[in-house]
């Protein structure tokens, strides 16, 4: 009675065919989930604001949709003249929570003066998780050249005598003086520089070993600059090159900070973690809005 009224049995013919039927298909595997792009943090340069990076933001959204991009809106305009250690503290407080929410890591794109702020952040943050640090036309080995910015700030000074201002306690209160690097007054630079000489490891300080270890946590260092920049002087400073006492440019591998590996450049290069991307025909204010530059030198490293 159960076979007729409770459980409906299949016809006998089907039962005879069961041994010859193909096995049932396994359940379909779920579609592979594409990993999300790492968050991008953008740090502006001297006299800039977040609005300056609207084109860069568009490019990233087009090529890497869904990327969380944060253009930090701190120390804008004239506030960018504040001492760089003060800016490092402010930007550090802003990037820390972004990093904490991104265990897979973040990318830093840092323009001009902002590239020095970011390099200092990489030095002082013990647990940073920066995958790519993209230094966009930044005076990484310092600045020694007359620009409109300098003429506006110090109208009676030329580059040959600006050291008198910059290498004083008063001068070090201006961000530009924090990375003013006069190759003709190296002793004064080493003794007076409260920022660049420290993050370069050119002057002894108790945090040098820890800062070097922190800096070497970075996954990749991408250096971008070019001969038509018009502001960074020498332009090779974007690649850690700089003048000697005769104003002959020595490339990164000839610099003492590299030869001594004082903050980790030589180690990074040895492990293949330094990318140099020179681009001609781009002026200083166009680095973050040039589409070709973005596609060639920035986009490939935003994993």
mmCIF file of C-alpha atoms in Angstrom:
data_model
loop_
_atom_site.group_PDB
_atom_site.id
_atom_site.type_symbol
_atom_site.label_atom_id
_atom_site.label_comp_id
_atom_site.label_asym_id
_atom_site.label_seq_id
_atom_site.Cartn_x
_atom_site.Cartn_y
_atom_site.Cartn_z
ATOM 1 C CA UNK A 1 0.000 0.000 0.000
ATOM 2 C CA UNK A 2 2.857 2.394 0.729
ATOM 3 C CA UNK A 3 4.245 1.817 -2.745
ATOM 4 C CA UNK A 4 1.003 2.764 -4.377
ATOM 5 C CA UNK A 5 -0.354 5.552 -2.234
ATOM 6 C CA UNK A 6 2.468 7.009 -0.174
ATOM 7 C CA UNK A 7 5.743 6.837 -2.189
ATOM 8 C CA UNK A 8 5.410 6.848 -5.969
ATOM 9 C CA UNK A 9 7.930 4.388 -7.428
ATOM 10 C CA UNK A 10 9.412 4.923 -10.911
ATOM 11 C CA UNK A 11 8.351 2.604 -13.711
ATOM 12 C CA UNK A 12 10.278 -0.678 -14.004
ATOM 13 C CA UNK A 13 11.804 0.362 -17.377
ATOM 14 C CA UNK A 14 13.506 3.355 -15.843
ATOM 15 C CA UNK A 15 14.890 1.265 -13.040
ATOM 16 C CA UNK A 16 16.466 -1.081 -15.592
ATOM 17 C CA UNK A 17 18.162 1.856 -17.352
ATOM 18 C CA UNK A 18 19.655 3.473 -14.250
ATOM 19 C CA UNK A 19 23.010 1.607 -14.429
ATOM 20 C CA UNK A 20 23.550 2.965 -17.949
ATOM 21 C CA UNK A 21 22.694 6.624 -17.285
ATOM 22 C CA UNK A 22 25.588 9.145 -16.931
ATOM 23 C CA UNK A 23 26.323 10.292 -13.406
ATOM 24 C CA UNK A 24 24.657 13.538 -12.356
ATOM 25 C CA UNK A 25 26.639 16.727 -13.064
ATOM 26 C CA UNK A 26 28.402 18.276 -10.090
ATOM 27 C CA UNK A 27 27.016 21.600 -8.877
ATOM 28 C CA UNK A 28 28.299 24.560 -10.885
ATOM 29 C CA UNK A 29 31.358 26.190 -9.391
ATOM 30 C CA UNK A 30 30.815 29.787 -8.283
ATOM 31 C CA UNK A 31 32.121 32.438 -10.632
ATOM 32 C CA UNK A 32 35.657 33.505 -9.693
ATOM 33 C CA UNK A 33 35.685 36.688 -7.631
ATOM 34 C CA UNK A 34 38.053 39.320 -8.972
ATOM 35 C CA UNK A 35 40.149 40.788 -6.206
ATOM 36 C CA UNK A 36 39.396 44.412 -5.471
ATOM 37 C CA UNK A 37 41.978 47.048 -6.299
ATOM 38 C CA UNK A 38 43.981 48.340 -3.380
ATOM 39 C CA UNK A 39 42.969 51.769 -2.036
ATOM 40 C CA UNK A 40 44.890 54.751 -3.402
ATOM 41 C CA UNK A 41 45.954 57.712 -1.265
ATOM 42 C CA UNK A 42 47.009 60.941 -2.979
ATOM 43 C CA UNK A 43 49.139 63.617 -1.287
ATOM 44 C CA UNK A 44 49.418 67.026 -2.970
ATOM 45 C CA UNK A 45 52.367 69.370 -3.327
ATOM 46 C CA UNK A 46 53.220 72.990 -2.615
ATOM 47 C CA UNK A 47 50.288 75.442 -2.962
ATOM 48 C CA UNK A 48 48.038 72.628 -4.220
ATOM 49 C CA UNK A 49 44.679 71.311 -3.096
ATOM 50 C CA UNK A 50 42.635 68.189 -3.712
ATOM 51 C CA UNK A 51 40.934 69.888 -6.685
ATOM 52 C CA UNK A 52 44.215 69.753 -8.632
ATOM 53 C CA UNK A 53 43.880 65.968 -8.893
ATOM 54 C CA UNK A 54 40.419 65.744 -10.458
ATOM 55 C CA UNK A 55 41.879 64.444 -13.748
ATOM 56 C CA UNK A 56 43.968 61.789 -12.005
ATOM 57 C CA UNK A 57 40.878 60.709 -10.084
ATOM 58 C CA UNK A 58 38.953 60.337 -13.353
ATOM 59 C CA UNK A 59 41.731 58.254 -14.916
ATOM 60 C CA UNK A 60 41.843 55.857 -11.977
ATOM 61 C CA UNK A 61 38.056 55.478 -11.940
ATOM 62 C CA UNK A 62 38.060 54.722 -15.679
ATOM 63 C CA UNK A 63 40.865 52.160 -15.708
ATOM 64 C CA UNK A 64 40.355 50.616 -12.254
ATOM 65 C CA UNK A 65 36.636 50.988 -11.487
ATOM 66 C CA UNK A 66 35.694 50.542 -7.890
ATOM 67 C CA UNK A 67 39.040 51.718 -6.542
ATOM 68 C CA UNK A 68 38.704 53.710 -3.336
ATOM 69 C CA UNK A 69 40.731 56.873 -3.937
ATOM 70 C CA UNK A 70 41.346 59.396 -1.168
ATOM 71 C CA UNK A 71 42.843 62.749 -2.135
ATOM 72 C CA UNK A 72 43.854 64.158 1.229
ATOM 73 C CA UNK A 73 42.625 67.696 1.742
ATOM 74 C CA UNK A 74 45.197 68.929 4.255
ATOM 75 C CA UNK A 75 47.721 71.785 4.291
ATOM 76 C CA UNK A 76 46.202 73.317 1.154
ATOM 77 C CA UNK A 77 47.416 76.518 -0.456
ATOM 78 C CA UNK A 78 49.652 78.602 1.788
ATOM 79 C CA UNK A 79 49.308 76.059 4.574
ATOM 80 C CA UNK A 80 51.613 73.853 2.478
ATOM 81 C CA UNK A 81 54.433 76.146 3.615
ATOM 82 C CA UNK A 82 54.120 74.755 7.134
ATOM 83 C CA UNK A 83 57.193 72.828 8.348
ATOM 84 C CA UNK A 84 57.287 69.385 6.793
ATOM 85 C CA UNK A 85 57.439 67.498 10.093
ATOM 86 C CA UNK A 86 54.174 69.184 11.047
ATOM 87 C CA UNK A 87 52.693 68.053 7.742
ATOM 88 C CA UNK A 88 54.026 64.527 8.213
ATOM 89 C CA UNK A 89 52.194 64.316 11.511
ATOM 90 C CA UNK A 90 48.933 65.613 10.006
ATOM 91 C CA UNK A 91 49.042 63.410 6.924
ATOM 92 C CA UNK A 92 50.072 60.440 9.064
ATOM 93 C CA UNK A 93 46.965 60.815 11.217
ATOM 94 C CA UNK A 94 44.879 60.878 8.030
ATOM 95 C CA UNK A 95 46.401 57.823 6.324
ATOM 96 C CA UNK A 96 46.578 55.553 9.391
ATOM 97 C CA UNK A 97 42.847 54.683 9.472
ATOM 98 C CA UNK A 98 42.830 54.110 5.693
ATOM 99 C CA UNK A 99 45.690 51.643 6.046
ATOM 100 C CA UNK A 100 43.997 49.952 8.996
ATOM 101 C CA UNK A 101 40.936 49.217 6.848
ATOM 102 C CA UNK A 102 43.063 47.820 3.994
ATOM 103 C CA UNK A 103 44.946 44.738 5.261
ATOM 104 C CA UNK A 104 45.876 43.905 1.660
ATOM 105 C CA UNK A 105 47.824 47.180 1.414
ATOM 106 C CA UNK A 106 47.502 50.625 -0.146
ATOM 107 C CA UNK A 107 49.136 52.684 -2.883
ATOM 108 C CA UNK A 108 50.569 56.174 -2.329
ATOM 109 C CA UNK A 109 50.701 58.743 -5.138
ATOM 110 C CA UNK A 110 52.605 61.756 -3.868
ATOM 111 C CA UNK A 111 53.256 64.842 -5.969
ATOM 112 C CA UNK A 112 56.175 67.285 -5.761
ATOM 113 C CA UNK A 113 56.704 68.370 -2.145
ATOM 114 C CA UNK A 114 54.185 65.703 -1.169
ATOM 115 C CA UNK A 115 56.663 63.052 -2.261
ATOM 116 C CA UNK A 116 58.960 64.101 0.560
ATOM 117 C CA UNK A 117 56.085 64.058 3.037
ATOM 118 C CA UNK A 118 55.266 60.511 1.950
ATOM 119 C CA UNK A 119 58.865 59.337 2.151
ATOM 120 C CA UNK A 120 59.035 60.632 5.710
ATOM 121 C CA UNK A 121 55.760 58.831 6.479
ATOM 122 C CA UNK A 122 57.266 55.572 5.215
ATOM 123 C CA UNK A 123 60.182 56.160 7.565
ATOM 124 C CA UNK A 124 58.312 56.976 10.759
ATOM 125 C CA UNK A 125 55.290 54.627 10.467
ATOM 126 C CA UNK A 126 56.248 51.301 12.043
ATOM 127 C CA UNK A 127 53.377 49.274 10.590
ATOM 128 C CA UNK A 128 52.655 50.927 7.243
ATOM 129 C CA UNK A 129 51.414 48.638 4.470
ATOM 130 C CA UNK A 130 52.289 50.615 1.344
ATOM 131 C CA UNK A 131 52.517 48.432 -1.744
ATOM 132 C CA UNK A 132 53.496 51.069 -4.337
ATOM 133 C CA UNK A 133 54.913 54.455 -3.384
ATOM 134 C CA UNK A 134 54.640 56.547 -6.548
ATOM 135 C CA UNK A 135 56.802 59.670 -6.310
ATOM 136 C CA UNK A 136 55.482 62.090 -8.919
ATOM 137 C CA UNK A 137 58.070 64.736 -9.831
ATOM 138 C CA UNK A 138 59.326 65.128 -6.293
ATOM 139 C CA UNK A 139 62.635 66.733 -5.237
ATOM 140 C CA UNK A 140 63.761 63.617 -3.404
ATOM 141 C CA UNK A 141 67.372 64.761 -3.104
ATOM 142 C CA UNK A 142 66.437 68.393 -2.578
ATOM 143 C CA UNK A 143 65.963 71.577 -4.545
ATOM 144 C CA UNK A 144 68.567 74.076 -5.750
ATOM 145 C CA UNK A 145 67.037 76.373 -8.310
ATOM 146 C CA UNK A 146 65.266 79.703 -8.707
ATOM 147 C CA UNK A 147 61.544 79.240 -9.277
ATOM 148 C CA UNK A 148 58.499 81.477 -9.222
ATOM 149 C CA UNK A 149 57.675 80.068 -5.800
ATOM 150 C CA UNK A 150 61.034 81.103 -4.374
ATOM 151 C CA UNK A 151 60.921 84.541 -5.979
ATOM 152 C CA UNK A 152 57.500 85.093 -4.421
ATOM 153 C CA UNK A 153 58.619 83.955 -0.976
ATOM 154 C CA UNK A 154 62.112 85.450 -0.965
ATOM 155 C CA UNK A 155 62.055 88.273 -3.557
ATOM 156 C CA UNK A 156 65.473 89.663 -2.611
ATOM 157 C CA UNK A 157 67.284 86.317 -2.608
ATOM 158 C CA UNK A 158 68.812 84.221 -5.357
ATOM 159 C CA UNK A 159 69.670 80.571 -5.117
ATOM 160 C CA UNK A 160 73.318 81.429 -4.453
ATOM 161 C CA UNK A 161 72.536 83.212 -1.199
ATOM 162 C CA UNK A 162 69.264 81.610 -0.103
ATOM 163 C CA UNK A 163 71.204 79.328 2.215
ATOM 164 C CA UNK A 164 71.599 82.307 4.549
ATOM 165 C CA UNK A 165 67.851 82.201 5.142
ATOM 166 C CA UNK A 166 67.111 78.504 4.776
ATOM 167 C CA UNK A 167 69.927 77.282 6.987
ATOM 168 C CA UNK A 168 68.723 79.314 9.935
ATOM 169 C CA UNK A 169 66.178 78.318 12.606
ATOM 170 C CA UNK A 170 63.764 80.871 11.148
ATOM 171 C CA UNK A 171 64.171 79.546 7.618
ATOM 172 C CA UNK A 172 63.518 75.964 8.677
ATOM 173 C CA UNK A 173 59.984 77.048 9.576
ATOM 174 C CA UNK A 174 59.215 77.108 5.832
ATOM 175 C CA UNK A 175 58.652 73.815 4.047
ATOM 176 C CA UNK A 176 60.760 74.829 1.041
ATOM 177 C CA UNK A 177 63.767 75.396 3.275
ATOM 178 C CA UNK A 178 63.324 71.916 4.747
ATOM 179 C CA UNK A 179 64.599 70.483 1.463
ATOM 180 C CA UNK A 180 66.730 73.353 0.177
ATOM 181 C CA UNK A 181 70.013 71.669 -0.712
ATOM 182 C CA UNK A 182 72.871 73.998 -1.573
ATOM 183 C CA UNK A 183 75.747 71.902 -2.986
ATOM 184 C CA UNK A 184 78.189 74.736 -2.280
ATOM 185 C CA UNK A 185 77.460 74.765 1.446
ATOM 186 C CA UNK A 186 77.205 71.105 2.294
ATOM 187 C CA UNK A 187 78.383 71.478 5.893
ATOM 188 C CA UNK A 188 75.718 74.075 6.616
ATOM 189 C CA UNK A 189 73.092 71.874 4.993
ATOM 190 C CA UNK A 190 74.046 68.839 7.085
ATOM 191 C CA UNK A 191 74.050 70.814 10.320
ATOM 192 C CA UNK A 192 70.952 72.935 9.714
ATOM 193 C CA UNK A 193 68.580 70.752 7.715
ATOM 194 C CA UNK A 194 65.905 69.582 10.129
ATOM 195 C CA UNK A 195 64.168 67.366 7.573
ATOM 196 C CA UNK A 196 65.897 66.210 4.383
ATOM 197 C CA UNK A 197 69.264 65.420 5.959
ATOM 198 C CA UNK A 198 67.434 63.310 8.544
ATOM 199 C CA UNK A 199 65.217 61.228 6.265
ATOM 200 C CA UNK A 200 68.212 60.756 3.942
ATOM 201 C CA UNK A 201 70.248 59.388 6.829
ATOM 202 C CA UNK A 202 72.932 61.957 6.079
ATOM 203 C CA UNK A 203 73.036 63.081 9.690
ATOM 204 C CA UNK A 204 73.191 60.710 12.632
ATOM 205 C CA UNK A 205 70.115 60.499 14.838
ATOM 206 C CA UNK A 206 68.803 57.854 17.239
ATOM 207 C CA UNK A 207 65.932 56.766 14.963
ATOM 208 C CA UNK A 208 68.039 56.104 11.858
ATOM 209 C CA UNK A 209 67.977 52.291 12.086
ATOM 210 C CA UNK A 210 64.244 52.104 12.798
ATOM 211 C CA UNK A 211 63.425 54.549 10.000
ATOM 212 C CA UNK A 212 65.444 52.533 7.494
ATOM 213 C CA UNK A 213 63.676 49.340 8.525
ATOM 214 C CA UNK A 214 60.295 51.030 8.140
ATOM 215 C CA UNK A 215 61.133 52.467 4.729
ATOM 216 C CA UNK A 216 62.128 49.032 3.467
ATOM 217 C CA UNK A 217 58.606 47.735 4.180
ATOM 218 C CA UNK A 218 57.474 49.398 0.937
ATOM 219 C CA UNK A 219 56.721 46.977 -1.864
ATOM 220 C CA UNK A 220 57.785 49.169 -4.751
ATOM 221 C CA UNK A 221 59.221 52.662 -5.261
ATOM 222 C CA UNK A 222 58.139 54.271 -8.536
ATOM 223 C CA UNK A 223 60.097 57.408 -9.471
ATOM 224 C CA UNK A 224 58.652 59.760 -12.106
ATOM 225 C CA UNK A 225 60.146 62.977 -13.498
ATOM 226 C CA UNK A 226 61.548 64.559 -16.616
ATOM 227 C CA UNK A 227 63.854 67.159 -18.193
ATOM 228 C CA UNK A 228 61.068 69.607 -19.088
ATOM 229 C CA UNK A 229 59.665 69.868 -15.566
ATOM 230 C CA UNK A 230 60.805 73.474 -15.172
ATOM 231 C CA UNK A 231 60.579 73.556 -11.366
ATOM 232 C CA UNK A 232 62.471 70.642 -9.803
ATOM 233 C CA UNK A 233 66.152 71.601 -10.020
ATOM 234 C CA UNK A 234 68.022 69.602 -10.973
ATOM 235 C CA UNK A 235 65.206 67.567 -12.486
ATOM 236 C CA UNK A 236 67.205 64.403 -11.733
ATOM 237 C CA UNK A 237 66.412 64.994 -8.064
ATOM 238 C CA UNK A 238 63.160 63.165 -8.870
ATOM 239 C CA UNK A 239 65.356 60.075 -9.348
ATOM 240 C CA UNK A 240 67.644 60.738 -6.365
ATOM 241 C CA UNK A 241 70.276 62.405 -8.535
ATOM 242 C CA UNK A 242 71.783 65.736 -7.511
ATOM 243 C CA UNK A 243 74.553 68.274 -8.041
ATOM 244 C CA UNK A 244 78.057 67.887 -6.736
ATOM 245 C CA UNK A 245 80.049 70.953 -5.672
ATOM 246 C CA UNK A 246 80.720 71.765 -9.355
ATOM 247 C CA UNK A 247 76.993 71.537 -10.193
ATOM 248 C CA UNK A 248 77.564 68.364 -12.179
ATOM 249 C CA UNK A 249 74.634 66.032 -11.713
ATOM 250 C CA UNK A 250 75.535 62.699 -10.126
ATOM 251 C CA UNK A 251 72.967 59.949 -10.646
ATOM 252 C CA UNK A 252 71.419 57.979 -7.783
ATOM 253 C CA UNK A 253 74.028 55.219 -7.876
ATOM 254 C CA UNK A 254 76.777 57.845 -7.389
ATOM 255 C CA UNK A 255 75.193 59.483 -4.358
ATOM 256 C CA UNK A 256 76.621 58.805 -0.903
ATOM 257 C CA UNK A 257 73.160 58.036 0.453
ATOM 258 C CA UNK A 258 72.988 55.199 -2.085
ATOM 259 C CA UNK A 259 76.552 53.951 -1.687
ATOM 260 C CA UNK A 260 76.149 53.872 2.092
ATOM 261 C CA UNK A 261 72.579 52.569 1.780
ATOM 262 C CA UNK A 262 71.774 55.040 4.520
ATOM 263 C CA UNK A 263 67.994 54.702 4.279
ATOM 264 C CA UNK A 264 67.589 51.675 2.008
ATOM 265 C CA UNK A 265 67.866 52.802 -1.632
ATOM 266 C CA UNK A 266 70.586 50.300 -2.511
ATOM 267 C CA UNK A 267 68.665 47.468 -0.874
ATOM 268 C CA UNK A 268 65.475 48.365 -2.754
ATOM 269 C CA UNK A 269 67.303 48.461 -6.084
ATOM 270 C CA UNK A 270 68.992 45.117 -5.379
ATOM 271 C CA UNK A 271 65.638 43.451 -4.882
ATOM 272 C CA UNK A 272 64.214 45.005 -8.041
ATOM 273 C CA UNK A 273 61.809 47.265 -6.158
ATOM 274 C CA UNK A 274 62.748 50.588 -7.810
ATOM 275 C CA UNK A 275 61.072 51.638 -11.058
ATOM 276 C CA UNK A 276 62.296 54.759 -12.891
ATOM 277 C CA UNK A 277 59.934 56.333 -15.404
ATOM 278 C CA UNK A 278 61.385 59.448 -17.109
ATOM 279 C CA UNK A 279 59.023 61.385 -19.370
ATOM 280 C CA UNK A 280 59.978 64.328 -21.587
ATOM 281 C CA UNK A 281 57.658 67.134 -22.608
ATOM 282 C CA UNK A 282 55.728 67.476 -19.346
ATOM 283 C CA UNK A 283 55.842 70.624 -17.239
ATOM 284 C CA UNK A 284 55.696 70.523 -13.472
ATOM 285 C CA UNK A 285 52.016 71.412 -13.112
ATOM 286 C CA UNK A 286 50.907 68.832 -15.714
ATOM 287 C CA UNK A 287 52.213 65.615 -14.152
ATOM 288 C CA UNK A 288 48.908 64.720 -12.498
ATOM 289 C CA UNK A 289 46.729 65.574 -15.504
ATOM 290 C CA UNK A 290 48.641 64.010 -18.423
ATOM 291 C CA UNK A 291 46.820 60.870 -19.599
ATOM 292 C CA UNK A 292 49.829 59.364 -21.391
ATOM 293 C CA UNK A 293 51.943 59.765 -18.279
ATOM 294 C CA UNK A 294 49.250 58.107 -16.195
ATOM 295 C CA UNK A 295 48.912 55.119 -18.521
ATOM 296 C CA UNK A 296 52.702 54.697 -18.849
ATOM 297 C CA UNK A 297 54.016 55.351 -15.362
ATOM 298 C CA UNK A 298 51.186 55.128 -12.824
ATOM 299 C CA UNK A 299 48.401 52.785 -13.926
ATOM 300 C CA UNK A 300 50.602 49.642 -14.243
ATOM 301 C CA UNK A 301 51.433 49.797 -10.516
ATOM 302 C CA UNK A 302 47.917 50.239 -9.126
ATOM 303 C CA UNK A 303 47.184 46.567 -8.464
#
